Amino acid sequence: MIGAYIMILASPGTVNGIVKELRKIEQIENISVITGEYDIVVRVTVENMQKLADITDMINIVNGVSKTHTHVIMREQRA
Amino acid sequence: MRKRYLFYLLLFTAAILDAITALFDARMMKIVSDPLAYADSFFIVGMLVCMLLGLFFSTGTKNRSIGSLVDPSFKRIRMIKKEELLYHILAGAGNAITTIAFFALFFSFTDPSSVLPFYQVVLLYLLFIEAFSEKNAPTIAEIEASVAVVFGAIMMSMTEGIPETSALIIVFLIMNPAYALFTLYQRKLKSMTFGGKSNDAINIRFWNVFFTMVFCLLFSLIISPESILLAFDVIPQNFSLIATATTLSTISYILFIRALGISSASIAQAVKSASLVLSLIFSLLMGQLAGIDSTFALLKFMGIILVVLGIVDISFTEVRSFLFIRLKSGQDSLKLMQKIWAIKGIDSVALVSGEYDIIARIRTRTLGKGYETIITKINSMSEVSTTHWESVLKEWETV
C-alpha cells in the first residue's frame, strides 16, 4: 500500500464545497482544513502509484481546487 | 463521520446504557444481596447473551457482517490469539474484582446514582499510569479536567454523609485499581493489529466476559462456594432482568472499547462519566432521592457542575496541527524521524518525497504548549533546516 499527503490550494470561498466532494472519495482517510500556505491537507492510502495518480486527478477536477501538491510517504510511524 | 463526533457518540451512548444498567443492578442487589452470587449470575447469563449477540453480529454478507456497522474491524467471533491471551486474563481478573466490589457497594448505598460515581476515581489511577506508560502523557489541562470529574463524582455520591471506611477501602484499594487494570488491558487489546486490521471491540468484549465469568466462579469457589449455588437459584427466577442488564452492559462496553481505540483510556473514561448525570436524573425520576438533605442536594448539584465542566474541558481544548520540516542536505533522515517521533505530542511522523522532507501530525492542548514542547525541540535539532507549522481548523477522519 502507498500512503500520501496531498496538499490543496483552494480558490476563496470554496473550501467547504471541496471538503464535501473529497468526503465522497473512499481512499481518503483524513481531511484537514488548515491555516497557512495551503487550505486543505488530505491523507490517502492506495494500492499503487496508478491509483494515486487517479485520486490526484479526481481532486484536481473538483470545483475550486486551484493547485495540489503530493508528498508520497516513504516511511511512517503512527500512534 | 468526523472522528471526534464518533468518539463522543460512542461514549455518550455507552453512558446512557451504563446509567440504565445501574438501575437494574440496584434492583437485583435487593433480590440477591450477595455480591459474589450476583456477579456469578451476571456473567453466566452475560456469556449466554454474548454468544447470542456474537452470532447476530457475525451474520450478514460474506464481506460485511452486521457487527462491522458497530466496529468496521469486526468480521465474526473468532478464537482467541496467542498474543492476546495474557492481556485477556489480566483484563478478566480486573473486571471480576471490580464488578464484585461494585455490587458489594450496594450494601452501603442503595441508590445507584450514589454508587456509580465511585467508578470515576479510576481516572486518577489511569492518569498516573498513563503519565509513565503512554507516549502522549496527559497534559496539565487533561489532569485538571480529570481531577474535576473525580471530585465532582465523589460529591455526587454523597446522599447520606461521608461513606464508611470499609466502603472507601473497597473504592480506593480494590475496585478502582482493578478497574484501571481492566481498562488499560482492554485498550492494549484494541490497539493490537492482526493481518493489517485492528483488533475489534466485539471479540474483545466476548472474550472479556468469558474470562470474567471464569474468575468470578473461581473467586466464589475459594471464598464462598455457596454463592455459586445461590447464583443458579437466582438465574431462573430473574432471567429476563439479568439478561437485560447484561445485554445493555455488553453493548455499552463494546462502544467503550471502540472509543478506546480512538483516544486514551483516561479521556474516554472522563467523557463516559456523563453517565453520572443521567444516573442522577433517573434516580430523581424514580424517587430514590426523595427527602434528601438540602446540604447533600447542593453537594450533588455542585458535583454535576464539576463533572460537566471536566467533560467540556476535555472535549473542546484539543489543538491539532501539521508540522512541515525541511532537512539540511546530507542528513540521516531516518534517524531524525526517530528523534521527532520520541517527542511527546507527536501523533504521526512521515518521511516524504516532495517539497518537504518530513510531515508530522501534532496533538496538543494549547498552541503555546505545542510551541514550547515541540517546535523549540525540533528547531534545536542540527539536521533541521526549516519548519513550517499549520494549525488544523477542522478535521474529518475515516474510523
Coordinates of C-alpha atoms in Angstrom, one line a residue:
Chain A
M1 CA 0.0 0.0 0.0
I2 CA 1.1 3.5 -0.7
G3 CA 0.3 6.5 1.6
A4 CA 0.5 10.1 0.6
Y5 CA -0.3 13.6 1.8
I6 CA -1.9 15.8 -0.8
M7 CA -1.9 19.5 -0.1
I8 CA -4.7 21.5 -1.8
L9 CA -4.9 25.2 -2.5
A10 CA -8.5 26.4 -2.9
S11 CA -10.0 29.4 -4.5
P12 CA -11.5 31.8 -2.0
G13 CA -14.8 30.7 -0.6
T14 CA -14.7 27.1 -2.0
V15 CA -13.2 25.2 1.0
N16 CA -16.5 23.8 2.3
G17 CA -17.6 22.7 -1.2
I18 CA -14.3 21.0 -1.8
V19 CA -14.4 19.1 1.5
K20 CA -17.9 17.9 0.7
E21 CA -16.6 16.4 -2.6
L22 CA -13.5 15.0 -1.0
R23 CA -15.6 13.1 1.6
K24 CA -17.0 11.1 -1.3
I25 CA -13.6 9.7 -2.2
E26 CA -13.2 6.3 -0.4
Q27 CA -9.4 6.2 -0.4
I28 CA -9.1 9.5 1.6
E29 CA -8.5 8.6 5.2
N30 CA -8.3 12.1 6.6
I31 CA -9.2 15.6 5.6
S32 CA -7.8 18.6 7.5
V33 CA -8.7 22.2 6.8
I34 CA -5.6 24.1 7.8
T35 CA -4.3 27.6 8.1
G36 CA -1.3 28.9 6.1
E37 CA 0.1 28.3 2.7
Y38 CA -2.4 25.6 1.7
D39 CA -6.0 25.3 2.6
I40 CA -6.6 21.5 2.9
V41 CA -4.4 18.5 3.6
V42 CA -5.7 15.0 2.8
R43 CA -4.1 11.7 3.7
V44 CA -4.7 8.9 1.2
T45 CA -3.9 5.2 1.2
V46 CA -3.9 3.5 -2.2
E47 CA -2.8 0.2 -3.7
N48 CA -0.3 1.6 -6.3
M49 CA 1.1 4.7 -7.9
Q50 CA -1.5 4.5 -10.7
K51 CA -4.3 4.7 -8.1
L52 CA -2.6 7.6 -6.5
A53 CA -2.5 9.4 -9.9
D54 CA -6.2 8.7 -10.3
I55 CA -7.0 10.1 -6.9
T56 CA -4.9 13.2 -7.6
D57 CA -6.8 13.7 -10.9
M58 CA -10.1 13.3 -9.1
I59 CA -9.1 16.0 -6.6
N60 CA -7.8 18.3 -9.3
I61 CA -11.1 18.4 -11.2
V62 CA -13.1 19.3 -8.0
N63 CA -14.6 22.8 -8.4
G64 CA -12.5 25.3 -6.6
V65 CA -9.2 23.4 -6.4
S66 CA -6.5 25.6 -7.9
K67 CA -3.4 23.6 -7.1
T68 CA -2.3 20.3 -5.5
H69 CA 1.0 19.2 -4.2
T70 CA 1.6 15.4 -3.5
H71 CA 4.0 14.1 -0.9
V72 CA 4.4 10.3 -1.1
I73 CA 5.2 8.7 2.2
M74 CA 8.3 6.6 2.2
R75 CA 8.4 5.7 5.9
E76 CA 6.0 6.4 8.7
Q77 CA 5.4 6.0 12.4
R78 CA 1.9 6.4 13.8
A79 CA 0.4 6.2 17.3
Chain B
M1 CA -18.2 10.9 10.1
R2 CA -15.8 13.2 11.9
K3 CA -13.7 11.1 14.2
R4 CA -14.3 13.5 17.1
Y5 CA -18.1 13.2 16.8
L6 CA -17.9 9.4 16.6
F7 CA -15.8 9.3 19.7
Y8 CA -18.4 11.3 21.7
L9 CA -21.4 9.5 20.1
L10 CA -19.9 6.1 21.2
L11 CA -19.2 7.3 24.8
F12 CA -22.5 9.2 25.4
T13 CA -24.4 6.1 24.2
A14 CA -22.3 3.9 26.5
A15 CA -23.0 6.4 29.3
I16 CA -26.8 6.2 28.8
L17 CA -26.6 2.3 28.8
D18 CA -24.5 2.4 31.9
A19 CA -26.9 4.6 33.8
I20 CA -29.8 2.2 32.9
T21 CA -27.8 -0.9 33.8
A22 CA -27.1 0.6 37.3
L23 CA -30.8 0.7 37.9
F24 CA -31.1 -3.0 37.1
D25 CA -28.1 -3.7 39.3
A26 CA -29.6 -1.9 42.3
R27 CA -32.8 -3.8 41.8
M28 CA -31.1 -7.1 41.6
M29 CA -28.9 -6.5 44.6
K30 CA -32.1 -6.1 46.6
I31 CA -33.2 -9.5 45.5
V32 CA -29.8 -11.4 45.7
S33 CA -28.0 -9.5 48.5
D34 CA -24.8 -11.5 47.8
P35 CA -22.3 -9.7 45.6
L36 CA -20.5 -12.9 44.6
A37 CA -23.7 -14.7 43.7
Y38 CA -25.0 -11.7 41.6
A39 CA -21.6 -11.4 39.9
D40 CA -21.7 -15.1 39.1
S41 CA -25.2 -15.0 37.7
F42 CA -24.5 -11.7 35.8
F43 CA -21.5 -13.2 33.9
I44 CA -23.1 -16.7 33.4
V45 CA -26.1 -15.0 31.8
G46 CA -23.7 -12.5 30.2
M47 CA -21.8 -15.2 28.5
L48 CA -25.0 -16.6 27.0
V49 CA -26.0 -13.1 25.9
C50 CA -22.6 -12.5 24.4
M51 CA -22.9 -15.8 22.4
L52 CA -26.2 -14.8 21.0
L53 CA -25.0 -11.2 20.3
G54 CA -21.9 -12.7 18.7
L55 CA -24.0 -14.9 16.4
F56 CA -26.2 -11.9 15.5
F57 CA -23.2 -9.6 14.8
S58 CA -21.5 -12.4 12.8
T59 CA -24.4 -12.7 10.3
G60 CA -24.5 -10.7 7.1
T61 CA -23.0 -10.9 3.7
K62 CA -19.6 -12.6 3.0
N63 CA -17.7 -9.3 3.0
R64 CA -19.7 -7.3 5.5
S65 CA -21.2 -8.6 8.8
I66 CA -23.8 -6.7 10.9
G67 CA -21.1 -6.3 13.6
S68 CA -18.9 -4.3 11.1
L69 CA -21.5 -1.5 11.4
V70 CA -20.5 -1.2 15.1
D71 CA -16.8 -1.8 14.6
P72 CA -15.5 -1.9 10.9
S73 CA -12.7 -4.2 12.0
F74 CA -15.2 -7.0 13.1
K75 CA -15.8 -9.9 10.8
R76 CA -17.0 -12.7 13.1
I77 CA -16.5 -14.2 16.6
R78 CA -13.1 -15.9 16.4
M79 CA -10.8 -17.9 18.7
I80 CA -8.5 -16.0 20.9
K81 CA -5.0 -15.4 19.6
K82 CA -1.9 -16.5 21.5
E83 CA -0.6 -12.9 21.8
E84 CA -3.9 -11.7 23.3
L85 CA -4.2 -14.4 25.9
L86 CA -2.2 -12.7 28.8
Y87 CA -4.0 -9.4 28.3
H88 CA -7.4 -11.1 28.3
I89 CA -6.6 -13.0 31.5
L90 CA -5.5 -9.8 33.2
A91 CA -8.5 -7.8 31.9
G92 CA -10.8 -10.6 33.0
A93 CA -9.3 -10.7 36.5
G94 CA -9.6 -6.9 36.8
N95 CA -13.2 -6.9 35.6
A96 CA -14.2 -9.7 38.0
I97 CA -12.7 -7.9 41.0
T98 CA -14.2 -4.5 40.1
T99 CA -17.7 -6.0 39.4
I100 CA -17.8 -7.9 42.7
A101 CA -16.6 -4.7 44.6
F102 CA -19.2 -2.6 42.7
F103 CA -22.0 -4.9 43.7
A104 CA -20.7 -5.0 47.3
L105 CA -21.0 -1.2 47.5
F106 CA -24.8 -1.6 47.0
F107 CA -24.9 -2.8 50.7
S108 CA -23.7 0.7 51.8
F109 CA -25.7 2.7 49.2
T110 CA -29.0 1.6 47.8
D111 CA -29.3 4.5 45.3
P112 CA -27.4 3.7 42.0
S113 CA -26.6 7.4 41.5
S114 CA -24.6 7.3 44.7
V115 CA -22.6 4.1 43.7
L116 CA -21.9 4.8 40.0
P117 CA -19.7 7.9 40.7
F118 CA -17.2 5.8 42.6
Y119 CA -16.1 4.3 39.3
Q120 CA -14.8 7.6 38.2
V121 CA -12.0 7.5 40.8
V122 CA -10.3 5.2 38.3
L123 CA -9.4 8.4 36.3
L124 CA -6.8 9.2 38.9
Y125 CA -5.2 5.8 38.6
L126 CA -5.4 5.9 34.8
L127 CA -3.7 9.3 34.7
F128 CA -1.0 8.2 37.0
I129 CA -0.3 5.0 34.9
E130 CA -0.5 6.9 31.6
A131 CA 1.9 9.5 32.8
F132 CA 4.6 6.8 32.9
S133 CA 3.5 4.4 30.2
E134 CA 1.9 6.3 27.3
K135 CA 3.7 8.2 24.6
N136 CA 1.1 11.0 24.8
A137 CA 1.3 11.5 28.6
P138 CA -1.7 13.5 30.0
T139 CA -1.2 17.3 29.8
I140 CA -1.9 19.7 32.7
A141 CA -5.2 20.7 31.2
E142 CA -6.2 17.0 30.9
I143 CA -5.2 16.3 34.5
E144 CA -7.1 19.4 35.7
A145 CA -10.3 18.3 33.9
S146 CA -10.0 14.7 35.1
V147 CA -9.5 15.8 38.7
A148 CA -12.6 18.0 38.4
V149 CA -14.5 14.9 37.2
V150 CA -13.3 12.8 40.1
F151 CA -14.1 15.3 42.8
G152 CA -17.4 16.1 41.1
A153 CA -18.2 12.4 41.1
I154 CA -17.3 12.0 44.8
M155 CA -19.6 14.9 45.6
M156 CA -22.4 13.4 43.6
S157 CA -22.1 10.1 45.5
M158 CA -22.9 11.9 48.9
T159 CA -26.5 11.1 49.8
E160 CA -26.3 10.3 53.4
G161 CA -22.9 11.6 54.6
I162 CA -19.3 10.6 54.3
P163 CA -19.1 7.0 53.2
E164 CA -18.0 4.3 55.7
T165 CA -14.3 3.5 55.9
S166 CA -14.9 -0.1 54.6
A167 CA -16.7 1.4 51.5
L168 CA -13.8 3.8 50.9
I169 CA -11.3 0.9 51.2
I170 CA -13.3 -1.0 48.6
V171 CA -13.4 2.0 46.3
F172 CA -9.8 3.1 46.5
L173 CA -7.9 -0.1 47.1
I174 CA -9.9 -2.8 45.4
M175 CA -12.5 -1.6 42.9
N176 CA -10.6 1.2 41.1
P177 CA -7.1 -0.4 40.8
A178 CA -8.8 -3.4 39.3
Y179 CA -10.9 -1.3 37.0
A180 CA -7.7 0.6 35.9
L181 CA -6.1 -2.8 35.1
F182 CA -9.2 -3.9 33.2
T183 CA -9.4 -0.6 31.1
L184 CA -5.8 -0.4 30.2
Y185 CA -5.6 -4.0 29.1
Q186 CA -8.7 -3.6 27.0
R187 CA -7.0 -0.6 25.4
K188 CA -3.9 -2.6 24.8
L189 CA -6.0 -5.3 23.1
K190 CA -7.8 -2.7 21.0
S191 CA -4.5 -1.3 19.8
M192 CA -3.3 -4.7 18.6
T193 CA -3.4 -5.4 14.9
F194 CA -3.9 -8.8 13.1
G195 CA -3.2 -9.0 9.4
G196 CA -3.2 -5.2 9.0
K197 CA -6.6 -4.8 10.7
S198 CA -7.0 -3.5 14.2
N199 CA -8.5 -5.8 16.8
D200 CA -12.3 -5.4 17.1
A201 CA -14.3 -4.4 20.1
I202 CA -16.9 -7.2 19.8
N203 CA -14.3 -10.0 20.1
I204 CA -12.6 -8.2 22.9
R205 CA -15.8 -7.9 24.9
F206 CA -16.8 -11.5 24.1
W207 CA -13.6 -12.9 25.5
N208 CA -13.6 -10.5 28.4
V209 CA -17.0 -11.8 29.5
F210 CA -15.7 -15.3 29.2
F211 CA -12.6 -14.7 31.4
T212 CA -14.5 -12.5 33.9
M213 CA -17.0 -15.4 34.3
V214 CA -14.2 -17.8 34.9
F215 CA -12.6 -15.5 37.5
C216 CA -15.9 -14.8 39.3
L217 CA -16.6 -18.5 39.6
L218 CA -13.0 -19.1 40.8
F219 CA -13.3 -16.4 43.4
S220 CA -16.7 -17.8 44.6
L221 CA -15.2 -21.3 44.8
I222 CA -12.4 -20.0 47.0
I223 CA -14.3 -17.5 49.2
S224 CA -17.9 -18.8 49.4
P225 CA -18.8 -21.9 47.2
E226 CA -22.5 -21.5 48.3
S227 CA -22.6 -18.3 46.2
I228 CA -22.4 -20.4 43.0
L229 CA -25.4 -22.5 44.1
L230 CA -27.3 -19.3 45.0
A231 CA -26.5 -17.9 41.5
F232 CA -28.0 -20.9 39.9
D233 CA -31.1 -20.5 42.1
V234 CA -31.4 -16.8 41.2
I235 CA -31.0 -17.1 37.4
P236 CA -34.2 -19.0 36.5
Q237 CA -36.4 -16.6 38.6
N238 CA -34.8 -13.4 37.4
F239 CA -33.5 -14.4 34.0
S240 CA -35.2 -11.5 32.0
L241 CA -33.9 -8.9 34.5
I242 CA -30.3 -10.2 34.5
A243 CA -30.3 -10.7 30.7
T244 CA -31.5 -7.1 30.1
A245 CA -28.8 -5.8 32.4
T246 CA -26.1 -7.9 30.7
T247 CA -27.2 -7.0 27.2
L248 CA -27.1 -3.3 28.0
S249 CA -23.8 -3.6 29.7
T250 CA -22.3 -5.7 26.8
I251 CA -23.3 -3.1 24.2
S252 CA -22.1 -0.3 26.4
Y253 CA -18.7 -2.0 26.8
I254 CA -18.4 -2.7 23.0
L255 CA -18.9 1.0 22.3
F256 CA -16.5 2.0 25.1
I257 CA -13.8 -0.4 23.8
R258 CA -14.3 1.0 20.3
A259 CA -13.8 4.5 21.7
L260 CA -10.6 3.3 23.5
G261 CA -9.1 2.7 20.0
I262 CA -9.6 6.4 19.3
S263 CA -8.3 8.2 22.4
S264 CA -6.5 7.4 25.7
A265 CA -8.3 5.5 28.4
S266 CA -8.4 8.5 30.8
I267 CA -10.1 10.8 28.2
A268 CA -12.6 8.1 27.2
Q269 CA -13.4 7.4 30.9
A270 CA -13.8 11.1 31.6
V271 CA -16.3 11.6 28.8
K272 CA -18.2 8.4 29.8
S273 CA -18.7 9.9 33.2
A274 CA -21.7 11.7 31.6
S275 CA -23.5 8.5 32.9
L276 CA -23.4 10.1 36.4
V277 CA -25.6 13.0 35.4
L278 CA -28.0 10.6 33.7
S279 CA -28.0 8.3 36.6
L280 CA -28.9 11.2 38.9
I281 CA -31.7 12.2 36.7
F282 CA -33.0 8.6 36.7
S283 CA -32.8 8.4 40.5
L284 CA -34.7 11.7 40.8
L285 CA -37.4 10.4 38.4
M286 CA -37.7 7.1 40.3
G287 CA -38.0 8.9 43.7
Q288 CA -34.8 7.4 45.1
L289 CA -33.6 10.8 46.3
A290 CA -36.9 11.9 47.9
G291 CA -36.3 13.6 51.2
I292 CA -32.6 14.2 50.6
D293 CA -31.0 16.7 52.9
S294 CA -30.6 20.2 51.3
T295 CA -26.8 20.2 52.0
F296 CA -26.3 16.9 50.2
A297 CA -28.6 18.1 47.4
L298 CA -26.4 21.2 47.0
L299 CA -23.3 18.9 47.0
K300 CA -24.7 16.8 44.3
F301 CA -25.6 19.8 42.2
M302 CA -22.0 21.2 42.6
G303 CA -20.7 17.7 41.7
I304 CA -22.7 17.8 38.5
I305 CA -21.2 21.2 37.6
L306 CA -17.7 19.9 38.2
V307 CA -18.3 16.7 36.1
V308 CA -19.9 18.6 33.2
L309 CA -17.1 21.3 33.3
G310 CA -14.5 18.5 33.2
I311 CA -16.1 16.8 30.2
V312 CA -16.5 20.1 28.3
D313 CA -12.8 21.0 29.1
I314 CA -11.6 17.7 27.7
S315 CA -13.9 17.8 24.7
F316 CA -13.1 21.3 23.4
T317 CA -9.5 22.0 24.2
E318 CA -7.6 19.8 21.8
V319 CA -5.5 21.5 19.1
R320 CA -4.3 19.5 16.1
S321 CA -1.6 20.8 13.8
F322 CA 0.8 19.8 11.0
L323 CA 4.5 20.5 11.1
F324 CA 6.3 20.5 7.7
I325 CA 10.0 20.1 8.0
R326 CA 12.9 20.5 5.5
L327 CA 16.3 19.0 6.3
K328 CA 19.7 20.2 5.6
S329 CA 21.3 18.2 2.8
G330 CA 23.3 15.1 3.6
Q331 CA 21.5 14.3 6.9
D332 CA 20.3 11.0 8.1
S333 CA 16.5 11.5 7.7
L334 CA 15.6 8.1 9.3
K335 CA 17.5 9.0 12.5
L336 CA 15.8 12.4 12.6
M337 CA 12.4 10.8 12.1
Q338 CA 13.0 8.7 15.2
K339 CA 14.1 11.7 17.2
I340 CA 11.0 13.6 16.2
W341 CA 8.8 10.5 17.0
A342 CA 10.2 10.4 20.5
I343 CA 8.8 13.9 21.3
K344 CA 5.5 13.8 23.3
G345 CA 2.5 15.1 21.4
I346 CA 3.6 13.8 18.0
D347 CA 0.7 11.7 16.7
S348 CA 2.5 10.5 13.5
V349 CA 5.6 11.3 11.6
A350 CA 6.2 10.5 7.9
L351 CA 9.3 10.7 5.7
V352 CA 8.0 12.0 2.4
S353 CA 9.2 12.9 -1.1
G354 CA 8.4 16.4 -2.4
E355 CA 8.5 20.0 -1.2
Y356 CA 9.2 18.9 2.4
D357 CA 11.1 16.0 3.9
I358 CA 9.1 15.2 6.9
I359 CA 5.4 15.8 7.8
A360 CA 4.5 15.4 11.4
R361 CA 0.9 15.4 12.9
I362 CA 0.6 17.0 16.3
R363 CA -1.9 16.9 19.1
T364 CA -1.7 19.4 22.0
R365 CA -4.0 21.1 24.4
T366 CA -2.8 24.6 23.6
L367 CA -0.7 26.2 20.8
G368 CA 1.7 27.6 23.4
K369 CA 2.3 24.1 24.7
G370 CA 2.9 22.9 21.2
Y371 CA 5.4 25.7 20.6
E372 CA 7.3 25.0 23.9
T373 CA 7.4 21.3 23.8
I374 CA 7.6 20.6 20.1
I375 CA 8.8 23.4 17.8
T376 CA 11.6 24.6 20.1
K377 CA 12.8 21.0 20.4
I378 CA 12.7 20.4 16.6
N379 CA 14.3 23.7 15.7
S380 CA 17.2 22.9 18.0
M381 CA 18.0 19.8 16.1
S382 CA 21.1 20.3 14.0
E383 CA 19.7 18.3 11.0
V384 CA 16.7 20.6 10.6
S385 CA 16.8 23.4 8.0
T386 CA 13.3 25.0 8.3
T387 CA 10.0 24.2 10.0
H388 CA 6.5 25.3 9.0
W389 CA 3.6 25.0 11.4
E390 CA 0.0 24.9 10.2
S391 CA -2.9 24.6 12.6
V392 CA -5.9 22.3 11.7
L393 CA -9.2 24.2 11.8
K394 CA -11.5 21.2 11.1
E395 CA -10.9 17.6 10.5
W396 CA -12.7 14.5 9.1
E397 CA -11.3 11.1 9.5
T398 CA -12.4 7.6 8.4
V399 CA -12.6 5.4 11.5

